[in-house]
N, C-alpha and C. Protein backbone atom coordinates (compact mmCIF):
# COMPACT_ATOMS: atom_id res chain seq x y z
N UNK A 1 -32.66 80.72 21.07
CA UNK A 1 -31.66 80.66 22.10
C UNK A 1 -32.17 81.32 23.38
N UNK A 2 -32.89 82.41 23.23
CA UNK A 2 -33.43 83.12 24.39
C UNK A 2 -34.44 82.24 25.11
N UNK A 3 -35.28 81.56 24.35
CA UNK A 3 -36.28 80.69 24.97
C UNK A 3 -35.63 79.53 25.72
N UNK A 4 -34.58 78.95 25.16
CA UNK A 4 -33.88 77.85 25.82
C UNK A 4 -33.23 78.34 27.11
N UNK A 5 -32.57 79.49 27.05
CA UNK A 5 -31.93 80.04 28.26
C UNK A 5 -32.98 80.32 29.34
N UNK A 6 -34.13 80.86 28.95
CA UNK A 6 -35.19 81.12 29.93
C UNK A 6 -35.68 79.82 30.56
N UNK A 7 -35.85 78.79 29.74
CA UNK A 7 -36.30 77.50 30.26
C UNK A 7 -35.29 76.92 31.24
N UNK A 8 -34.01 76.99 30.90
CA UNK A 8 -32.97 76.46 31.77
C UNK A 8 -32.94 77.24 33.09
N UNK A 9 -33.19 78.54 33.02
CA UNK A 9 -33.21 79.38 34.23
C UNK A 9 -34.51 79.24 35.01
N UNK A 10 -35.49 78.52 34.44
CA UNK A 10 -36.77 78.35 35.11
C UNK A 10 -37.63 79.60 35.05
N UNK A 11 -37.44 80.39 34.01
CA UNK A 11 -38.21 81.63 33.85
C UNK A 11 -39.06 81.56 32.59
N UNK A 12 -40.04 82.43 32.56
CA UNK A 12 -40.90 82.55 31.39
C UNK A 12 -40.11 83.25 30.28
N UNK A 13 -40.17 82.76 29.06
CA UNK A 13 -39.46 83.45 27.98
C UNK A 13 -39.96 84.88 27.81
N UNK A 14 -39.07 85.81 27.48
CA UNK A 14 -39.50 87.20 27.30
C UNK A 14 -40.34 87.36 26.04
N UNK A 15 -41.10 88.40 26.01
CA UNK A 15 -41.89 88.73 24.83
C UNK A 15 -40.94 89.26 23.78
N UNK A 16 -41.07 88.79 22.56
CA UNK A 16 -40.17 89.21 21.48
C UNK A 16 -40.99 89.80 20.35
N UNK A 17 -40.44 90.81 19.73
CA UNK A 17 -41.05 91.43 18.56
C UNK A 17 -40.18 91.09 17.36
N UNK A 18 -40.71 90.32 16.43
CA UNK A 18 -39.96 89.91 15.25
C UNK A 18 -40.20 90.93 14.14
N UNK A 19 -39.14 91.57 13.71
CA UNK A 19 -39.23 92.56 12.65
C UNK A 19 -38.47 92.08 11.42
N UNK A 20 -39.04 92.30 10.28
CA UNK A 20 -38.38 91.90 9.04
C UNK A 20 -37.35 92.96 8.66
N UNK A 21 -36.19 92.53 8.18
CA UNK A 21 -35.13 93.49 7.83
C UNK A 21 -35.58 94.58 6.87
N UNK A 22 -36.44 94.24 5.92
CA UNK A 22 -36.86 95.25 4.95
C UNK A 22 -37.72 96.34 5.60
N UNK A 23 -38.33 96.04 6.77
CA UNK A 23 -39.09 97.06 7.48
C UNK A 23 -38.16 98.03 8.22
N UNK A 24 -36.98 97.56 8.61
CA UNK A 24 -36.03 98.38 9.36
C UNK A 24 -35.10 99.17 8.46
N UNK A 25 -34.87 98.68 7.24
CA UNK A 25 -33.89 99.29 6.35
C UNK A 25 -34.09 100.80 6.14
N UNK A 26 -35.32 101.30 5.96
CA UNK A 26 -35.47 102.74 5.75
C UNK A 26 -35.02 103.58 6.96
N UNK A 27 -34.95 102.97 8.13
CA UNK A 27 -34.57 103.70 9.34
C UNK A 27 -33.12 103.47 9.75
N UNK A 28 -32.34 102.82 8.89
CA UNK A 28 -30.96 102.48 9.23
C UNK A 28 -30.15 103.72 9.61
N UNK A 29 -30.26 104.77 8.84
CA UNK A 29 -29.51 106.00 9.14
C UNK A 29 -29.87 106.58 10.49
N UNK A 30 -31.15 106.58 10.81
CA UNK A 30 -31.60 107.10 12.10
C UNK A 30 -31.05 106.24 13.24
N UNK A 31 -31.14 104.93 13.11
CA UNK A 31 -30.62 104.04 14.15
C UNK A 31 -29.12 104.23 14.35
N UNK A 32 -28.40 104.43 13.26
CA UNK A 32 -26.95 104.64 13.35
C UNK A 32 -26.63 105.92 14.11
N UNK A 33 -27.36 106.97 13.81
CA UNK A 33 -27.12 108.25 14.52
C UNK A 33 -27.48 108.13 15.99
N UNK A 34 -28.61 107.50 16.31
CA UNK A 34 -29.03 107.35 17.70
C UNK A 34 -28.07 106.48 18.51
N UNK A 35 -27.54 105.46 17.88
CA UNK A 35 -26.65 104.53 18.58
C UNK A 35 -25.18 104.93 18.49
N UNK A 36 -24.88 105.97 17.72
CA UNK A 36 -23.49 106.39 17.57
C UNK A 36 -22.68 105.42 16.72
N UNK A 37 -23.33 104.72 15.81
CA UNK A 37 -22.65 103.76 14.95
C UNK A 37 -22.10 104.47 13.71
N UNK A 38 -21.05 103.94 13.13
CA UNK A 38 -20.55 104.52 11.88
C UNK A 38 -21.58 104.38 10.77
N UNK A 39 -21.51 105.28 9.82
CA UNK A 39 -22.46 105.27 8.71
C UNK A 39 -22.35 103.95 7.94
N UNK A 40 -23.47 103.31 7.72
CA UNK A 40 -23.52 102.05 7.00
C UNK A 40 -23.47 100.81 7.88
N UNK A 41 -23.17 100.97 9.17
CA UNK A 41 -23.02 99.81 10.06
C UNK A 41 -24.34 99.06 10.24
N UNK A 42 -25.42 99.79 10.49
CA UNK A 42 -26.70 99.12 10.72
C UNK A 42 -27.22 98.49 9.43
N UNK A 43 -27.03 99.20 8.33
CA UNK A 43 -27.45 98.64 7.04
C UNK A 43 -26.70 97.35 6.75
N UNK A 44 -25.40 97.32 7.03
CA UNK A 44 -24.63 96.09 6.82
C UNK A 44 -25.08 94.99 7.77
N UNK A 45 -25.44 95.36 8.98
CA UNK A 45 -25.96 94.37 9.94
C UNK A 45 -27.23 93.74 9.39
N UNK A 46 -28.10 94.54 8.82
CA UNK A 46 -29.34 94.02 8.25
C UNK A 46 -29.06 93.08 7.08
N UNK A 47 -28.05 93.39 6.29
CA UNK A 47 -27.69 92.52 5.17
C UNK A 47 -27.17 91.17 5.67
N UNK A 48 -26.51 91.17 6.83
CA UNK A 48 -25.95 89.95 7.38
C UNK A 48 -26.94 89.05 8.07
N UNK A 49 -28.14 89.56 8.32
CA UNK A 49 -29.16 88.76 9.02
C UNK A 49 -29.51 87.51 8.24
N UNK A 50 -29.53 87.62 6.94
CA UNK A 50 -29.90 86.47 6.10
C UNK A 50 -28.70 85.63 5.69
N UNK A 51 -27.53 85.94 6.21
CA UNK A 51 -26.32 85.20 5.82
C UNK A 51 -26.40 83.76 6.32
N UNK A 52 -26.00 82.86 5.48
CA UNK A 52 -25.97 81.44 5.84
C UNK A 52 -24.57 81.14 6.36
N UNK A 53 -24.47 80.87 7.65
CA UNK A 53 -23.16 80.68 8.29
C UNK A 53 -22.77 79.20 8.32
N UNK A 54 -22.80 78.59 7.17
CA UNK A 54 -22.44 77.19 7.05
C UNK A 54 -21.06 77.11 6.42
N UNK A 55 -20.22 76.30 6.99
CA UNK A 55 -18.88 76.15 6.44
C UNK A 55 -18.28 74.80 6.82
N UNK A 56 -17.06 74.60 6.42
CA UNK A 56 -16.35 73.37 6.71
C UNK A 56 -15.76 73.46 8.11
N UNK A 57 -16.20 72.60 9.02
CA UNK A 57 -15.71 72.62 10.40
C UNK A 57 -14.43 71.81 10.58
N UNK A 58 -14.00 71.13 9.54
CA UNK A 58 -12.82 70.28 9.62
C UNK A 58 -11.56 71.00 10.10
N UNK A 59 -11.20 72.13 9.49
CA UNK A 59 -9.97 72.81 9.90
C UNK A 59 -9.96 73.25 11.37
N UNK A 60 -11.06 73.76 11.87
CA UNK A 60 -11.07 74.22 13.27
C UNK A 60 -11.08 73.03 14.22
N UNK A 61 -11.70 71.95 13.83
CA UNK A 61 -11.70 70.75 14.69
C UNK A 61 -10.31 70.16 14.82
N UNK A 62 -9.46 70.36 13.81
CA UNK A 62 -8.08 69.89 13.90
C UNK A 62 -7.31 70.70 14.95
N UNK A 63 -7.69 71.97 15.11
CA UNK A 63 -7.02 72.85 16.07
C UNK A 63 -7.63 72.69 17.46
N UNK A 64 -8.95 72.63 17.53
CA UNK A 64 -9.68 72.52 18.80
C UNK A 64 -10.46 71.21 18.77
N UNK A 65 -9.89 70.13 19.25
CA UNK A 65 -10.54 68.83 19.15
C UNK A 65 -11.60 68.59 20.23
N UNK A 66 -12.60 69.43 20.28
CA UNK A 66 -13.69 69.28 21.24
C UNK A 66 -14.97 68.92 20.51
N UNK A 67 -15.81 68.17 21.16
CA UNK A 67 -17.10 67.83 20.57
C UNK A 67 -18.13 68.86 21.03
N UNK A 68 -18.83 69.50 20.08
CA UNK A 68 -19.84 70.47 20.48
C UNK A 68 -20.97 69.80 21.26
N UNK A 69 -21.57 70.55 22.19
CA UNK A 69 -22.70 70.02 22.94
C UNK A 69 -23.95 70.81 22.59
N UNK A 70 -25.11 70.24 22.81
CA UNK A 70 -26.35 70.98 22.55
C UNK A 70 -26.40 72.28 23.37
N UNK A 71 -27.03 73.28 22.80
CA UNK A 71 -27.08 74.60 23.44
C UNK A 71 -27.65 74.54 24.85
N UNK A 72 -28.75 73.83 25.04
CA UNK A 72 -29.37 73.75 26.38
C UNK A 72 -28.40 73.15 27.39
N UNK A 73 -27.67 72.14 26.98
CA UNK A 73 -26.69 71.53 27.87
C UNK A 73 -25.56 72.51 28.19
N UNK A 74 -25.13 73.28 27.21
CA UNK A 74 -24.07 74.26 27.44
C UNK A 74 -24.52 75.35 28.41
N UNK A 75 -25.78 75.80 28.30
CA UNK A 75 -26.31 76.80 29.21
C UNK A 75 -26.38 76.23 30.63
N UNK A 76 -26.88 75.01 30.76
CA UNK A 76 -26.95 74.38 32.08
C UNK A 76 -25.56 74.26 32.71
N UNK A 77 -24.60 73.87 31.92
CA UNK A 77 -23.23 73.72 32.41
C UNK A 77 -22.65 75.07 32.84
N UNK A 78 -22.86 76.10 32.04
CA UNK A 78 -22.35 77.44 32.36
C UNK A 78 -22.99 77.96 33.65
N UNK A 79 -24.28 77.74 33.82
CA UNK A 79 -24.97 78.21 35.03
C UNK A 79 -24.50 77.44 36.26
N UNK A 80 -24.20 76.17 36.09
CA UNK A 80 -23.72 75.37 37.22
C UNK A 80 -22.34 75.84 37.68
N UNK A 81 -21.56 76.39 36.76
CA UNK A 81 -20.21 76.85 37.07
C UNK A 81 -20.16 78.32 37.46
N UNK A 82 -21.27 79.03 37.30
CA UNK A 82 -21.30 80.47 37.61
C UNK A 82 -21.22 80.69 39.11
N UNK A 83 -20.57 81.77 39.52
CA UNK A 83 -20.47 82.05 40.98
C UNK A 83 -21.79 82.42 41.59
């Protein structure tokens, strides 16, 4: 998503450091204290990284009858409407 947004903005994508959750887990307590997060919050965040967010879109489409657009198109549209 970051790379697509950078491309739409006409900028070079930022440098990213990809870290595996198991490398960060031993430092969860330290990160929580430094960030002022409640105990267990960062550890739970790491557990959620691998969550598969697939579900039935039928019920929400009945409430919000909009057709999703590709991410790049949504970014372009948002930037065109920005002040």
